[in-house]
Amino acid sequence: LTLVARAILDGSLRVAIASPIILDALWLSLVTTATSLVITVTLGLPLAFVLARRRFRGKGLVEATVDLPIVLPPAVAGLALLLVFGRQGLLAAPFTLLGISVPFTTVAVILAQTFVSAPFFIRSARTGIAGVDRDLEDAARVDGASERRLFSAVTVPLAGSALAAGLTMSWARSLGEFGATIMFAGNVEGRTQTLPLVVYGEFQGGDLDASIAAAAILVLAAFGVLL
């Protein structure tokens, strides 16, 4: 309330909405978070289904690994990503061969956001799928539904509220991601500078009003989605 009220009353929010730096950062944040959300669902939904429905050796270890980014400090996540995808990282040789450079690019922003936010979706989806009544799925099979049709027409709709909650939390987390992004992607205006990085950059640069205005936009966006 203090952030938003201050930004409105001193007029900085109105100025910020017209600022090219903040508009570029906001647009980059929206594009990268949308992309990371698509990646999260594409990879996370099958994984959540396996964790909810299958028993296998090492399942506890997989679940702990999935949940790990939630408790890791974001800076540690950023450093880990750098050690895998960086110029001297684990995948440096094949990436160099292909002429691909990931750190300090928009792709790095997306990877950082996905890494820290995907567990929120996977945890929620796993709980939702596990709570679906198996008798209803069996009834659909008896009626001739294929496994793909069963999943899309029965399992997903019945777990819909949990999936939606997971998507919301995952998107909100990726929108607010800062530590891993600045470690792995840097703070390059127009390329890797998302809205949280603008808040930090303007504050470091001594422009408190611009920092407050950018923070107020983040608060309003996150609150609106959560609501």
CSV table of C-alpha atoms in Angstrom, one decimal:
chain,number,residue,atom,x,y,z
A,1,LEU,CA,0.0,0.0,0.0
A,2,THR,CA,2.8,2.4,0.9
A,3,LEU,CA,4.6,1.7,-2.4
A,4,VAL,CA,1.5,2.1,-4.6
A,5,ALA,CA,0.3,5.2,-2.7
A,6,ARG,CA,3.7,6.9,-2.8
A,7,ALA,CA,4.0,6.2,-6.6
A,8,ILE,CA,0.5,7.6,-7.3
A,9,LEU,CA,0.7,10.6,-5.0
A,10,ASP,CA,4.1,11.9,-6.1
A,11,GLY,CA,3.2,11.3,-9.8
A,12,SER,CA,6.1,8.9,-10.4
A,13,LEU,CA,3.7,6.1,-11.5
A,14,ARG,CA,2.3,8.3,-14.3
A,15,VAL,CA,5.8,9.2,-15.4
A,16,ALA,CA,7.0,5.6,-15.2
A,17,ILE,CA,4.2,4.4,-17.5
A,18,ALA,CA,5.6,6.6,-20.2
A,19,SER,CA,9.2,5.8,-19.6
A,20,PRO,CA,10.9,3.8,-22.4
A,21,ILE,CA,13.2,2.0,-19.9
A,22,ILE,CA,10.3,0.8,-17.8
A,23,LEU,CA,8.1,0.0,-20.7
A,24,ASP,CA,10.8,-2.1,-22.4
A,25,ALA,CA,11.5,-3.9,-19.1
A,26,LEU,CA,7.8,-4.5,-18.6
A,27,TRP,CA,7.4,-5.9,-22.1
A,28,LEU,CA,10.5,-8.1,-21.6
A,29,SER,CA,9.1,-9.4,-18.3
A,30,LEU,CA,5.8,-10.3,-19.9
A,31,VAL,CA,7.4,-12.0,-22.9
A,32,THR,CA,9.9,-14.0,-20.9
A,33,THR,CA,7.5,-15.0,-18.1
A,34,ALA,CA,5.0,-16.2,-20.8
A,35,THR,CA,7.7,-18.2,-22.5
A,36,SER,CA,8.9,-19.7,-19.2
A,37,LEU,CA,5.3,-20.6,-18.3
A,38,VAL,CA,4.9,-22.5,-21.6
A,39,ILE,CA,8.2,-24.4,-20.9
A,40,THR,CA,7.1,-25.1,-17.4
A,41,VAL,CA,3.8,-26.6,-18.4
A,42,THR,CA,5.3,-28.6,-21.3
A,43,LEU,CA,7.9,-30.2,-19.1
A,44,GLY,CA,6.3,-30.0,-15.7
A,45,LEU,CA,2.8,-31.5,-16.4
A,46,PRO,CA,4.1,-34.9,-17.6
A,47,LEU,CA,6.6,-34.9,-14.6
A,48,ALA,CA,3.8,-34.0,-12.2
A,49,PHE,CA,1.7,-36.9,-13.6
A,50,VAL,CA,4.5,-39.4,-13.2
A,51,LEU,CA,5.2,-38.2,-9.6
A,52,ALA,CA,1.5,-38.4,-8.7
A,53,ARG,CA,0.7,-41.8,-10.3
A,54,ARG,CA,3.8,-43.9,-10.5
A,55,ARG,CA,5.9,-45.6,-7.8
A,56,PHE,CA,9.5,-46.1,-8.7
A,57,ARG,CA,12.9,-46.4,-7.0
A,58,GLY,CA,14.4,-43.0,-6.3
A,59,LYS,CA,11.0,-41.2,-6.4
A,60,GLY,CA,11.8,-39.3,-3.2
A,61,LEU,CA,15.1,-38.1,-4.6
A,62,VAL,CA,13.4,-36.9,-7.8
A,63,GLU,CA,10.8,-35.0,-5.7
A,64,ALA,CA,13.5,-33.4,-3.5
A,65,THR,CA,15.4,-32.4,-6.6
A,66,VAL,CA,12.2,-30.8,-8.1
A,67,ASP,CA,11.6,-28.9,-4.9
A,68,LEU,CA,15.2,-27.8,-4.4
A,69,PRO,CA,15.0,-24.5,-6.3
A,70,ILE,CA,12.2,-23.3,-3.9
A,71,VAL,CA,14.6,-23.4,-0.9
A,72,LEU,CA,17.8,-22.4,-2.8
A,73,PRO,CA,18.9,-18.7,-2.6
A,74,PRO,CA,18.3,-17.3,-6.0
A,75,ALA,CA,21.9,-16.2,-6.3
A,76,VAL,CA,23.0,-19.9,-5.9
A,77,ALA,CA,20.5,-20.9,-8.6
A,78,GLY,CA,22.0,-18.3,-10.9
A,79,LEU,CA,25.6,-19.5,-10.2
A,80,ALA,CA,24.5,-23.1,-10.8
A,81,LEU,CA,23.0,-22.1,-14.2
A,82,LEU,CA,26.2,-20.3,-15.0
A,83,LEU,CA,28.3,-23.4,-14.3
A,84,VAL,CA,26.2,-25.4,-16.6
A,85,PHE,CA,25.5,-23.0,-19.5
A,86,GLY,CA,28.3,-20.5,-19.1
A,87,ARG,CA,31.3,-20.1,-21.4
A,88,GLN,CA,33.4,-22.3,-19.1
A,89,GLY,CA,30.4,-24.4,-18.0
A,90,LEU,CA,29.5,-28.1,-18.3
A,91,LEU,CA,27.9,-27.6,-21.8
A,92,ALA,CA,30.4,-25.0,-23.0
A,93,ALA,CA,32.0,-27.3,-25.6
A,94,PRO,CA,28.9,-28.4,-27.5
A,95,PHE,CA,27.4,-24.9,-27.3
A,96,THR,CA,30.6,-23.3,-28.7
A,97,LEU,CA,30.6,-25.9,-31.5
A,98,LEU,CA,27.0,-24.8,-32.4
A,99,GLY,CA,27.8,-21.2,-32.0
A,100,ILE,CA,25.3,-20.8,-29.1
A,101,SER,CA,25.9,-18.4,-26.2
A,102,VAL,CA,23.3,-18.5,-23.4
A,103,PRO,CA,24.6,-16.3,-20.5
A,104,PHE,CA,23.6,-12.6,-20.6
A,105,THR,CA,21.0,-13.1,-23.2
A,106,THR,CA,17.2,-13.2,-23.2
A,107,VAL,CA,17.3,-17.0,-23.3
A,108,ALA,CA,19.2,-16.9,-20.0
A,109,VAL,CA,16.4,-14.8,-18.4
A,110,ILE,CA,13.9,-17.4,-19.5
A,111,LEU,CA,16.0,-20.3,-18.2
A,112,ALA,CA,16.5,-18.5,-14.8
A,113,GLN,CA,12.8,-17.8,-14.5
A,114,THR,CA,11.8,-21.4,-15.4
A,115,PHE,CA,14.4,-22.9,-13.0
A,116,VAL,CA,13.1,-21.0,-10.0
A,117,SER,CA,9.3,-21.0,-10.8
A,118,ALA,CA,8.7,-24.5,-12.3
A,119,PRO,CA,8.6,-26.2,-8.9
A,120,PHE,CA,5.6,-24.2,-7.8
A,121,PHE,CA,3.6,-25.5,-10.8
A,122,ILE,CA,4.9,-29.1,-10.5
A,123,ARG,CA,4.1,-29.3,-6.8
A,124,SER,CA,0.5,-28.0,-7.3
A,125,ALA,CA,-0.1,-30.1,-10.3
A,126,ARG,CA,1.2,-33.2,-8.6
A,127,THR,CA,-1.2,-32.7,-5.7
A,128,GLY,CA,-4.2,-31.9,-8.0
A,129,ILE,CA,-3.6,-35.0,-10.2
A,130,ALA,CA,-3.1,-37.3,-7.1
A,131,GLY,CA,-6.5,-36.0,-5.8
A,132,VAL,CA,-8.5,-37.0,-8.9
A,133,ASP,CA,-10.9,-39.9,-8.2
A,134,ARG,CA,-9.5,-42.9,-10.0
A,135,ASP,CA,-13.0,-44.5,-10.3
A,136,LEU,CA,-14.0,-41.7,-12.6
A,137,GLU,CA,-11.0,-42.4,-14.8
A,138,ASP,CA,-11.8,-46.1,-14.9
A,139,ALA,CA,-15.4,-45.3,-15.9
A,140,ALA,CA,-14.0,-43.2,-18.8
A,141,ARG,CA,-11.8,-46.1,-19.9
A,142,VAL,CA,-14.9,-48.5,-19.8
A,143,ASP,CA,-16.7,-46.0,-22.0
A,144,GLY,CA,-13.9,-46.3,-24.5
A,145,ALA,CA,-11.7,-43.3,-23.8
A,146,SER,CA,-8.1,-43.5,-24.9
A,147,GLU,CA,-5.4,-42.6,-22.4
A,148,ARG,CA,-4.7,-39.3,-24.2
A,149,ARG,CA,-8.5,-38.4,-24.3
A,150,LEU,CA,-8.8,-39.5,-20.7
A,151,PHE,CA,-6.0,-37.2,-19.6
A,152,SER,CA,-7.3,-34.2,-21.5
A,153,ALA,CA,-11.0,-34.6,-20.9
A,154,VAL,CA,-11.1,-36.1,-17.4
A,155,THR,CA,-7.9,-35.8,-15.4
A,156,VAL,CA,-6.9,-32.2,-16.4
A,157,PRO,CA,-10.4,-30.7,-15.9
A,158,LEU,CA,-10.8,-32.4,-12.5
A,159,ALA,CA,-7.4,-31.2,-11.4
A,160,GLY,CA,-8.1,-27.8,-13.0
A,161,SER,CA,-8.2,-25.7,-9.8
A,162,ALA,CA,-4.8,-27.0,-8.6
A,163,LEU,CA,-3.3,-26.6,-12.1
A,164,ALA,CA,-4.6,-23.0,-12.3
A,165,ALA,CA,-3.2,-22.3,-8.8
A,166,GLY,CA,0.2,-23.7,-9.8
A,167,LEU,CA,0.2,-21.6,-13.0
A,168,THR,CA,-0.6,-18.5,-11.1
A,169,MET,CA,2.1,-19.0,-8.5
A,170,SER,CA,4.7,-20.0,-11.1
A,171,TRP,CA,4.0,-16.9,-13.2
A,172,ALA,CA,4.1,-14.6,-10.2
A,173,ARG,CA,7.4,-16.2,-9.1
A,174,SER,CA,9.0,-15.8,-12.5
A,175,LEU,CA,7.7,-12.2,-12.7
A,176,GLY,CA,9.5,-11.3,-9.5
A,177,GLU,CA,12.6,-13.3,-10.2
A,178,PHE,CA,15.8,-11.2,-9.5
A,179,GLY,CA,18.8,-13.1,-8.0
A,180,ALA,CA,19.2,-15.9,-10.5
A,181,THR,CA,18.5,-13.5,-13.4
A,182,ILE,CA,21.2,-10.9,-12.5
A,183,MET,CA,23.8,-13.6,-11.8
A,184,PHE,CA,23.1,-15.6,-15.0
A,185,ALA,CA,21.7,-13.0,-17.4
A,186,GLY,CA,23.1,-9.7,-16.2
A,187,ASN,CA,21.3,-6.4,-16.3
A,188,VAL,CA,21.4,-5.4,-20.0
A,189,GLU,CA,18.8,-2.8,-20.9
A,190,GLY,CA,16.5,-4.0,-23.6
A,191,ARG,CA,17.8,-7.5,-23.5
A,192,THR,CA,17.9,-8.9,-20.0
A,193,GLN,CA,16.7,-6.0,-17.9
A,194,THR,CA,13.3,-7.2,-16.5
A,195,LEU,CA,11.2,-5.0,-14.2
A,196,PRO,CA,12.7,-6.3,-10.9
A,197,LEU,CA,16.2,-5.4,-12.3
A,198,VAL,CA,14.9,-1.9,-13.1
A,199,VAL,CA,13.8,-1.5,-9.5
A,200,TYR,CA,17.3,-2.5,-8.4
A,201,GLY,CA,19.1,-0.4,-11.1
A,202,GLU,CA,17.2,2.8,-10.5
A,203,PHE,CA,17.7,2.4,-6.7
A,204,GLN,CA,21.4,1.9,-7.2
A,205,GLY,CA,21.5,4.9,-9.5
A,206,GLY,CA,19.9,7.1,-6.9
A,207,ASP,CA,16.6,7.6,-8.6
A,208,LEU,CA,14.3,6.5,-5.8
A,209,ASP,CA,11.1,7.8,-7.5
A,210,ALA,CA,11.7,5.6,-10.6
A,211,SER,CA,12.5,2.6,-8.4
A,212,ILE,CA,9.3,3.1,-6.4
A,213,ALA,CA,7.2,3.5,-9.6
A,214,ALA,CA,8.7,0.3,-11.1
A,215,ALA,CA,8.1,-1.5,-7.8
A,216,ALA,CA,4.5,-0.3,-7.7
A,217,ILE,CA,3.8,-1.7,-11.2
A,218,LEU,CA,5.2,-5.0,-10.1
A,219,VAL,CA,3.0,-5.0,-7.0
A,220,LEU,CA,-0.1,-4.2,-8.9
A,221,ALA,CA,0.6,-6.8,-11.6
A,222,ALA,CA,1.3,-9.6,-9.2
A,223,PHE,CA,-1.6,-8.7,-6.9
A,224,GLY,CA,-4.0,-8.6,-9.9
A,225,VAL,CA,-3.0,-12.0,-11.1
A,226,LEU,CA,-3.1,-13.5,-7.6
A,227,LEU,CA,-6.5,-12.0,-6.9
